Amino acid sequence: MPPTPSMEDYIERIYWLIQDKGYARVSDIAEALNVHPSSVTKMVQKLDKDQYLIYEKYRGFILTAKGKKLGKRLVYRHELLEDFLKIIGVNKENIYRDVEGIEHHLSWDSIDRIGDLVQFFEEDQSRISQLNDIKDRNEEFD
C-alpha cells in the first residue's frame, strides 16, 4: 500500500533532518511539521509498522532502506518542484506554499516530465530569458 500524503510529509522531514543533523527526534519533527509530539509518536509507530523506519521506544528511530529510498525521492520531488516554480517565475514568497500544495497531487510520471523540462531550461539559460520575456510581455496586459 503506498504511503499517504501525511506519511510522505513525515518521511521527507525525517530524511531531511537526518541528512542535516545526523538524527531526527520527535520534538524536531513536531516543530518542523507544526504538530503535537504525540501525533509524531503515533505516525512514527505507523511508519515502523509499515517498515519505513525502525522505532525503539525511548531510543529513537532510524530509516530503513525502504524509508531512505522514499525519503530521498520525496526530497528530490520537493526540490525539483521548487526549481521548476523558480524557473517559470513564481514569486519566491509563494514557492514553498505552492510546492506543499501540489507535491502530493502529481504522479511520478508528471514529476519526471517536470524534471525533463527543468533540465531543458537549465541546459540553455537563454531559454529562461525567453520565458521571462514572455512573462514580462504578458504582465503588461494584467
CSV table of N, CA and C in Angstrom, one decimal:
chain,number,residue,atom,x,y,z
A,1,MET,N,0.8,-1.2,0.0
A,1,MET,CA,0.0,0.0,0.0
A,1,MET,C,0.9,1.2,0.0
A,2,PRO,N,0.7,2.2,-0.9
A,2,PRO,CA,1.5,3.4,-1.0
A,2,PRO,C,1.3,4.3,0.2
A,3,PRO,N,2.3,5.0,0.6
A,3,PRO,CA,2.2,5.9,1.7
A,3,PRO,C,1.2,7.0,1.5
A,4,THR,N,0.5,7.5,2.5
A,4,THR,CA,-0.4,8.6,2.4
A,4,THR,C,0.4,9.9,2.3
A,5,PRO,N,-0.2,11.0,1.9
A,5,PRO,CA,0.5,12.3,1.8
A,5,PRO,C,1.1,12.7,3.2
A,6,SER,N,0.3,12.4,4.3
A,6,SER,CA,0.8,12.7,5.6
A,6,SER,C,2.1,11.9,5.9
A,7,MET,N,2.1,10.6,5.6
A,7,MET,CA,3.2,9.7,5.8
A,7,MET,C,4.4,10.3,5.0
A,8,GLU,N,4.1,10.7,3.8
A,8,GLU,CA,5.2,11.3,2.9
A,8,GLU,C,5.8,12.5,3.6
A,9,ASP,N,5.0,13.4,4.1
A,9,ASP,CA,5.5,14.6,4.8
A,9,ASP,C,6.4,14.2,6.0
A,10,TYR,N,6.0,13.2,6.7
A,10,TYR,CA,6.9,12.8,7.8
A,10,TYR,C,8.2,12.2,7.3
A,11,ILE,N,8.1,11.3,6.4
A,11,ILE,CA,9.3,10.6,5.9
A,11,ILE,C,10.3,11.7,5.3
A,12,GLU,N,9.7,12.6,4.5
A,12,GLU,CA,10.5,13.7,3.9
A,12,GLU,C,11.2,14.5,5.0
A,13,ARG,N,10.5,14.9,6.0
A,13,ARG,CA,11.1,15.7,7.1
A,13,ARG,C,12.1,14.9,7.9
A,14,ILE,N,11.8,13.6,8.1
A,14,ILE,CA,12.8,12.8,8.9
A,14,ILE,C,14.1,12.6,8.0
A,15,TYR,N,13.9,12.4,6.7
A,15,TYR,CA,15.1,12.3,5.9
A,15,TYR,C,15.9,13.5,5.9
A,16,TRP,N,15.2,14.7,5.7
A,16,TRP,CA,16.0,16.0,5.8
A,16,TRP,C,16.7,16.2,7.1
A,17,LEU,N,16.0,15.9,8.2
A,17,LEU,CA,16.7,16.1,9.5
A,17,LEU,C,17.9,15.2,9.6
A,18,ILE,N,17.8,14.0,9.2
A,18,ILE,CA,18.9,13.1,9.4
A,18,ILE,C,20.0,13.5,8.5
A,19,GLN,N,19.7,14.0,7.3
A,19,GLN,CA,20.8,14.5,6.4
A,19,GLN,C,21.5,15.7,7.0
A,20,ASP,N,20.7,16.6,7.6
A,20,ASP,CA,21.2,17.8,8.1
A,20,ASP,C,21.9,17.7,9.4
A,21,LYS,N,21.3,16.9,10.4
A,21,LYS,CA,21.8,16.9,11.7
A,21,LYS,C,22.4,15.5,12.1
A,22,GLY,N,22.1,14.5,11.3
A,22,GLY,CA,22.6,13.2,11.6
A,22,GLY,C,21.6,12.4,12.4
A,23,TYR,N,20.5,13.0,12.8
A,23,TYR,CA,19.5,12.3,13.6
A,23,TYR,C,18.2,13.1,13.5
A,24,ALA,N,17.1,12.5,13.9
A,24,ALA,CA,15.8,13.2,13.9
A,24,ALA,C,15.1,12.8,15.2
A,25,ARG,N,14.7,13.7,16.0
A,25,ARG,CA,14.0,13.5,17.2
A,25,ARG,C,12.5,13.8,17.1
A,26,VAL,N,11.7,13.3,17.9
A,26,VAL,CA,10.2,13.5,17.9
A,26,VAL,C,10.0,15.0,18.0
A,27,SER,N,10.7,15.7,18.9
A,27,SER,CA,10.5,17.1,19.1
A,27,SER,C,10.9,17.9,17.8
A,28,ASP,N,11.9,17.5,17.1
A,28,ASP,CA,12.3,18.2,15.9
A,28,ASP,C,11.3,18.1,14.8
A,29,ILE,N,10.7,16.9,14.7
A,29,ILE,CA,9.7,16.6,13.7
A,29,ILE,C,8.4,17.4,14.0
A,30,ALA,N,8.0,17.4,15.3
A,30,ALA,CA,6.8,18.1,15.7
A,30,ALA,C,7.0,19.6,15.4
A,31,GLU,N,8.1,20.1,15.7
A,31,GLU,CA,8.4,21.6,15.4
A,31,GLU,C,8.3,21.9,13.9
A,32,ALA,N,9.0,21.0,13.1
A,32,ALA,CA,9.1,21.2,11.7
A,32,ALA,C,7.7,21.1,11.0
A,33,LEU,N,6.9,20.2,11.5
A,33,LEU,CA,5.6,20.0,10.8
A,33,LEU,C,4.5,20.7,11.6
A,34,ASN,N,4.8,21.4,12.6
A,34,ASN,CA,3.8,22.1,13.4
A,34,ASN,C,2.7,21.2,13.9
A,35,VAL,N,3.1,20.1,14.5
A,35,VAL,CA,2.1,19.2,15.1
A,35,VAL,C,2.6,18.8,16.5
A,36,HIS,N,1.7,18.2,17.3
A,36,HIS,CA,2.0,17.8,18.6
A,36,HIS,C,2.9,16.6,18.7
A,37,PRO,N,3.8,16.5,19.6
A,37,PRO,CA,4.7,15.3,19.7
A,37,PRO,C,4.0,14.0,19.8
A,38,SER,N,2.8,14.0,20.4
A,38,SER,CA,2.0,12.7,20.4
A,38,SER,C,1.6,12.3,19.0
A,39,SER,N,1.3,13.2,18.1
A,39,SER,CA,1.0,12.9,16.8
A,39,SER,C,2.2,12.3,16.1
A,40,VAL,N,3.4,12.9,16.3
A,40,VAL,CA,4.6,12.4,15.7
A,40,VAL,C,4.8,10.9,16.2
A,41,THR,N,4.7,10.7,17.5
A,41,THR,CA,4.9,9.3,18.0
A,41,THR,C,4.0,8.3,17.4
A,42,LYS,N,2.7,8.7,17.2
A,42,LYS,CA,1.7,7.8,16.5
A,42,LYS,C,2.2,7.5,15.1
A,43,MET,N,2.6,8.6,14.4
A,43,MET,CA,3.0,8.4,13.0
A,43,MET,C,4.3,7.5,12.9
A,44,VAL,N,5.2,7.8,13.8
A,44,VAL,CA,6.5,7.0,13.8
A,44,VAL,C,6.2,5.6,14.0
A,45,GLN,N,5.2,5.3,14.9
A,45,GLN,CA,4.8,3.9,15.2
A,45,GLN,C,4.2,3.3,13.9
A,46,LYS,N,3.4,4.0,13.2
A,46,LYS,CA,2.8,3.5,11.9
A,46,LYS,C,3.9,3.3,10.9
A,47,LEU,N,4.9,4.2,10.8
A,47,LEU,CA,6.0,4.1,9.8
A,47,LEU,C,6.8,2.9,10.1
A,48,ASP,N,7.0,2.6,11.4
A,48,ASP,CA,7.7,1.4,11.9
A,48,ASP,C,6.9,0.2,11.4
A,49,LYS,N,5.7,0.2,11.6
A,49,LYS,CA,4.8,-1.0,11.3
A,49,LYS,C,4.9,-1.2,9.8
A,50,ASP,N,4.9,-0.1,9.0
A,50,ASP,CA,5.0,-0.2,7.5
A,50,ASP,C,6.4,-0.4,7.0
A,51,GLN,N,7.4,-0.5,7.9
A,51,GLN,CA,8.8,-0.8,7.6
A,51,GLN,C,9.5,0.3,6.8
A,52,TYR,N,9.1,1.6,7.1
A,52,TYR,CA,9.8,2.7,6.6
A,52,TYR,C,10.9,3.2,7.6
A,53,LEU,N,10.8,2.8,8.8
A,53,LEU,CA,11.8,3.1,9.9
A,53,LEU,C,11.7,2.0,11.0
A,54,ILE,N,12.7,2.1,11.8
A,54,ILE,CA,12.8,1.2,12.9
A,54,ILE,C,12.7,2.1,14.2
A,55,TYR,N,11.7,1.8,15.0
A,55,TYR,CA,11.4,2.7,16.2
A,55,TYR,C,11.6,1.8,17.4
A,56,GLU,N,12.4,2.4,18.3
A,56,GLU,CA,12.6,1.8,19.7
A,56,GLU,C,12.2,2.8,20.7
A,57,LYS,N,11.2,2.5,21.5
A,57,LYS,CA,10.7,3.4,22.4
A,57,LYS,C,11.8,3.9,23.3
A,58,TYR,N,11.9,5.2,23.5
A,58,TYR,CA,12.9,6.0,24.3
A,58,TYR,C,14.3,5.9,23.7
A,59,ARG,N,14.4,5.3,22.6
A,59,ARG,CA,15.8,5.2,22.0
A,59,ARG,C,15.8,5.9,20.6
A,60,GLY,N,14.7,6.3,20.1
A,60,GLY,CA,14.7,7.0,18.8
A,60,GLY,C,14.4,6.0,17.7
A,61,PHE,N,14.8,6.4,16.5
A,61,PHE,CA,14.5,5.6,15.3
A,61,PHE,C,15.5,5.9,14.2
A,62,ILE,N,15.5,5.0,13.2
A,62,ILE,CA,16.3,5.1,12.0
A,62,ILE,C,15.5,4.7,10.8
A,63,LEU,N,15.8,5.3,9.7
A,63,LEU,CA,15.1,4.9,8.5
A,63,LEU,C,15.6,3.6,8.0
A,64,THR,N,14.7,2.8,7.5
A,64,THR,CA,15.1,1.5,6.8
A,64,THR,C,15.6,1.9,5.4
A,65,ALA,N,16.1,0.9,4.7
A,65,ALA,CA,16.5,1.1,3.3
A,65,ALA,C,15.3,1.6,2.5
A,66,LYS,N,14.1,1.0,2.8
A,66,LYS,CA,12.9,1.4,2.1
A,66,LYS,C,12.6,2.9,2.4
A,67,GLY,N,12.7,3.3,3.7
A,67,GLY,CA,12.5,4.6,4.1
A,67,GLY,C,13.4,5.6,3.5
A,68,LYS,N,14.7,5.3,3.5
A,68,LYS,CA,15.7,6.1,2.9
A,68,LYS,C,15.5,6.4,1.4
A,69,LYS,N,15.1,5.3,0.7
A,69,LYS,CA,14.9,5.4,-0.7
A,69,LYS,C,13.7,6.3,-1.0
A,70,LEU,N,12.6,6.2,-0.2
A,70,LEU,CA,11.5,7.0,-0.4
A,70,LEU,C,11.8,8.4,0.0
A,71,GLY,N,12.5,8.6,1.2
A,71,GLY,CA,12.8,9.9,1.6
A,71,GLY,C,13.7,10.7,0.6
A,72,LYS,N,14.6,10.0,0.0
A,72,LYS,CA,15.5,10.7,-1.0
A,72,LYS,C,14.6,11.1,-2.2
A,73,ARG,N,13.7,10.2,-2.6
A,73,ARG,CA,12.8,10.6,-3.7
A,73,ARG,C,11.9,11.7,-3.4
A,74,LEU,N,11.4,11.8,-2.2
A,74,LEU,CA,10.5,12.8,-1.8
A,74,LEU,C,11.2,14.2,-1.7
A,75,VAL,N,12.4,14.2,-1.2
A,75,VAL,CA,13.2,15.4,-1.2
A,75,VAL,C,13.5,15.8,-2.6
A,76,TYR,N,13.9,14.9,-3.5
A,76,TYR,CA,14.1,15.2,-4.9
A,76,TYR,C,12.9,15.9,-5.5
A,77,ARG,N,11.7,15.3,-5.2
A,77,ARG,CA,10.4,15.9,-5.8
A,77,ARG,C,10.2,17.3,-5.3
A,78,HIS,N,10.4,17.5,-4.0
A,78,HIS,CA,10.2,18.8,-3.4
A,78,HIS,C,11.2,19.8,-4.0
A,79,GLU,N,12.5,19.5,-4.1
A,79,GLU,CA,13.5,20.4,-4.7
A,79,GLU,C,13.2,20.7,-6.1
A,80,LEU,N,12.8,19.6,-6.9
A,80,LEU,CA,12.6,19.8,-8.3
A,80,LEU,C,11.4,20.7,-8.5
A,81,LEU,N,10.3,20.6,-7.7
A,81,LEU,CA,9.2,21.5,-7.9
A,81,LEU,C,9.6,22.9,-7.5
A,82,GLU,N,10.4,23.1,-6.5
A,82,GLU,CA,10.9,24.5,-6.2
A,82,GLU,C,11.7,25.0,-7.4
A,83,ASP,N,12.6,24.2,-7.9
A,83,ASP,CA,13.4,24.7,-9.1
A,83,ASP,C,12.4,25.1,-10.3
A,84,PHE,N,11.5,24.2,-10.5
A,84,PHE,CA,10.5,24.5,-11.6
A,84,PHE,C,9.8,25.8,-11.4
A,85,LEU,N,9.3,26.0,-10.2
A,85,LEU,CA,8.5,27.2,-9.9
A,85,LEU,C,9.4,28.5,-10.0
A,86,LYS,N,10.6,28.3,-9.6
A,86,LYS,CA,11.6,29.5,-9.8
A,86,LYS,C,11.8,29.8,-11.2
A,87,ILE,N,12.0,28.7,-12.0
A,87,ILE,CA,12.3,28.9,-13.5
A,87,ILE,C,11.1,29.6,-14.2
A,88,ILE,N,9.9,29.2,-13.8
A,88,ILE,CA,8.7,29.8,-14.5
A,88,ILE,C,8.3,31.1,-13.9
A,89,GLY,N,9.1,31.6,-12.9
A,89,GLY,CA,8.9,33.0,-12.4
A,89,GLY,C,7.9,33.2,-11.3
A,90,VAL,N,7.6,32.1,-10.6
A,90,VAL,CA,6.7,32.3,-9.4
A,90,VAL,C,7.5,33.1,-8.3
A,91,ASN,N,6.7,34.0,-7.7
A,91,ASN,CA,7.3,34.8,-6.6
A,91,ASN,C,7.9,33.9,-5.5
A,92,LYS,N,9.1,34.3,-5.0
A,92,LYS,CA,9.7,33.5,-4.0
A,92,LYS,C,8.9,33.2,-2.8
A,93,GLU,N,8.1,34.2,-2.4
A,93,GLU,CA,7.3,34.1,-1.2
A,93,GLU,C,6.2,33.1,-1.3
A,94,ASN,N,5.8,32.7,-2.6
A,94,ASN,CA,4.8,31.7,-2.8
A,94,ASN,C,5.3,30.3,-3.1
A,95,ILE,N,6.6,30.2,-3.3
A,95,ILE,CA,7.1,28.9,-3.8
A,95,ILE,C,6.9,27.8,-2.8
A,96,TYR,N,7.3,28.0,-1.5
A,96,TYR,CA,7.2,26.9,-0.6
A,96,TYR,C,5.7,26.4,-0.4
A,97,ARG,N,4.8,27.4,-0.2
A,97,ARG,CA,3.4,27.1,0.0
A,97,ARG,C,2.9,26.4,-1.3
A,98,ASP,N,3.3,26.8,-2.4
A,98,ASP,CA,2.8,26.2,-3.7
A,98,ASP,C,3.3,24.7,-3.8
A,99,VAL,N,4.6,24.5,-3.5
A,99,VAL,CA,5.1,23.2,-3.5
A,99,VAL,C,4.4,22.3,-2.6
A,100,GLU,N,4.2,22.8,-1.3
A,100,GLU,CA,3.5,21.9,-0.4
A,100,GLU,C,2.0,21.6,-0.8
A,101,GLY,N,1.5,22.5,-1.6
A,101,GLY,CA,0.1,22.3,-2.1
A,101,GLY,C,0.0,21.4,-3.2
A,102,ILE,N,1.0,21.2,-4.0
A,102,ILE,CA,0.9,20.4,-5.2
A,102,ILE,C,1.7,19.1,-5.2
A,103,GLU,N,2.7,19.0,-4.3
A,103,GLU,CA,3.6,17.9,-4.4
A,103,GLU,C,2.9,16.5,-4.3
A,104,HIS,N,1.9,16.4,-3.5
A,104,HIS,CA,1.2,15.1,-3.3
A,104,HIS,C,0.2,14.8,-4.3
A,105,HIS,N,-0.1,15.8,-5.2
A,105,HIS,CA,-1.2,15.6,-6.2
A,105,HIS,C,-0.7,15.3,-7.6
A,106,LEU,N,0.6,15.2,-7.8
A,106,LEU,CA,1.2,14.9,-9.1
A,106,LEU,C,1.7,13.4,-9.1
A,107,SER,N,1.5,12.8,-10.2
A,107,SER,CA,2.0,11.4,-10.4
A,107,SER,C,3.6,11.5,-10.6
A,108,TRP,N,4.2,10.4,-10.3
A,108,TRP,CA,5.7,10.3,-10.6
A,108,TRP,C,6.0,10.5,-12.0
A,109,ASP,N,5.1,10.2,-12.9
A,109,ASP,CA,5.3,10.4,-14.3
A,109,ASP,C,5.3,11.9,-14.6
A,110,SER,N,4.4,12.7,-14.0
A,110,SER,CA,4.4,14.1,-14.1
A,110,SER,C,5.7,14.7,-13.5
A,111,ILE,N,6.1,14.2,-12.4
A,111,ILE,CA,7.3,14.7,-11.7
A,111,ILE,C,8.5,14.5,-12.7
A,112,ASP,N,8.6,13.3,-13.3
A,112,ASP,CA,9.7,13.0,-14.3
A,112,ASP,C,9.6,14.0,-15.5
A,113,ARG,N,8.4,14.3,-16.0
A,113,ARG,CA,8.3,15.2,-17.1
A,113,ARG,C,8.7,16.6,-16.7
A,114,ILE,N,8.4,17.0,-15.5
A,114,ILE,CA,8.8,18.3,-15.0
A,114,ILE,C,10.3,18.3,-14.8
A,115,GLY,N,10.9,17.2,-14.4
A,115,GLY,CA,12.3,17.1,-14.4
A,115,GLY,C,13.0,17.3,-15.7
A,116,ASP,N,12.4,16.7,-16.8
A,116,ASP,CA,12.8,16.9,-18.1
A,116,ASP,C,12.8,18.4,-18.5
A,117,LEU,N,11.7,19.0,-18.2
A,117,LEU,CA,11.5,20.4,-18.5
A,117,LEU,C,12.5,21.3,-17.8
A,118,VAL,N,12.8,21.1,-16.5
A,118,VAL,CA,13.8,21.8,-15.8
A,118,VAL,C,15.1,21.6,-16.4
A,119,GLN,N,15.5,20.4,-16.8
A,119,GLN,CA,16.7,20.1,-17.4
A,119,GLN,C,16.8,20.9,-18.8
A,120,PHE,N,15.7,20.9,-19.5
A,120,PHE,CA,15.7,21.6,-20.8
A,120,PHE,C,16.1,23.1,-20.6
A,121,PHE,N,15.5,23.7,-19.6
A,121,PHE,CA,15.7,25.1,-19.3
A,121,PHE,C,17.2,25.3,-18.8
A,122,GLU,N,17.6,24.5,-17.9
A,122,GLU,CA,18.9,24.6,-17.3
A,122,GLU,C,20.1,24.4,-18.3
A,123,GLU,N,19.8,23.6,-19.3
A,123,GLU,CA,20.9,23.3,-20.3
A,123,GLU,C,21.2,24.5,-21.2
A,124,ASP,N,20.3,25.5,-21.3
A,124,ASP,CA,20.5,26.7,-22.1
A,124,ASP,C,19.8,27.8,-21.4
A,125,GLN,N,20.5,28.6,-20.7
A,125,GLN,CA,20.0,29.7,-19.9
A,125,GLN,C,19.2,30.7,-20.7
A,126,SER,N,19.5,30.8,-22.0
A,126,SER,CA,18.8,31.7,-22.9
A,126,SER,C,17.3,31.3,-23.0
A,127,ARG,N,17.0,30.1,-22.7
A,127,ARG,CA,15.6,29.6,-22.7
A,127,ARG,C,14.8,30.3,-21.6
A,128,ILE,N,15.5,30.4,-20.4
A,128,ILE,CA,14.9,31.0,-19.3
A,128,ILE,C,14.7,32.5,-19.6
A,129,SER,N,15.6,33.1,-20.2
A,129,SER,CA,15.5,34.5,-20.6
A,129,SER,C,14.3,34.7,-21.5
A,130,GLN,N,14.1,33.8,-22.5
A,130,GLN,CA,13.0,33.9,-23.4
A,130,GLN,C,11.7,33.7,-22.6
A,131,LEU,N,11.6,32.8,-21.7
A,131,LEU,CA,10.4,32.6,-20.9
A,131,LEU,C,10.1,33.8,-20.1
A,132,ASN,N,11.2,34.4,-19.5
A,132,ASN,CA,11.0,35.7,-18.7
A,132,ASN,C,10.5,36.8,-19.6
A,133,ASP,N,10.9,36.9,-20.9
A,133,ASP,CA,10.4,37.9,-21.8
A,133,ASP,C,8.9,37.7,-22.1
A,134,ILE,N,8.5,36.4,-22.2
A,134,ILE,CA,7.1,36.2,-22.4
A,134,ILE,C,6.3,36.6,-21.2
A,135,LYS,N,6.8,36.2,-20.0
A,135,LYS,CA,6.1,36.6,-18.8
A,135,LYS,C,6.0,38.1,-18.7
A,136,ASP,N,7.1,38.8,-19.0
A,136,ASP,CA,7.1,40.3,-18.9
A,136,ASP,C,6.1,40.9,-19.9
A,137,ARG,N,6.0,40.3,-21.1
A,137,ARG,CA,5.0,40.8,-22.1
A,137,ARG,C,3.6,40.6,-21.6
A,138,ASN,N,3.4,39.4,-21.0
A,138,ASN,CA,2.0,39.1,-20.6
A,138,ASN,C,1.6,40.0,-19.4
A,139,GLU,N,2.6,40.3,-18.5
A,139,GLU,CA,2.3,41.2,-17.4
A,139,GLU,C,1.9,42.6,-17.8
A,140,GLU,N,2.3,43.0,-18.9
A,140,GLU,CA,1.9,44.3,-19.4
A,140,GLU,C,0.4,44.4,-19.6
A,141,PHE,N,-0.3,43.3,-19.8
A,141,PHE,CA,-1.7,43.3,-20.1
A,141,PHE,C,-2.5,43.0,-18.8
A,142,ASP,N,-1.8,42.8,-17.7
A,142,ASP,CA,-2.6,42.5,-16.5
A,142,ASP,C,-3.1,43.8,-15.8
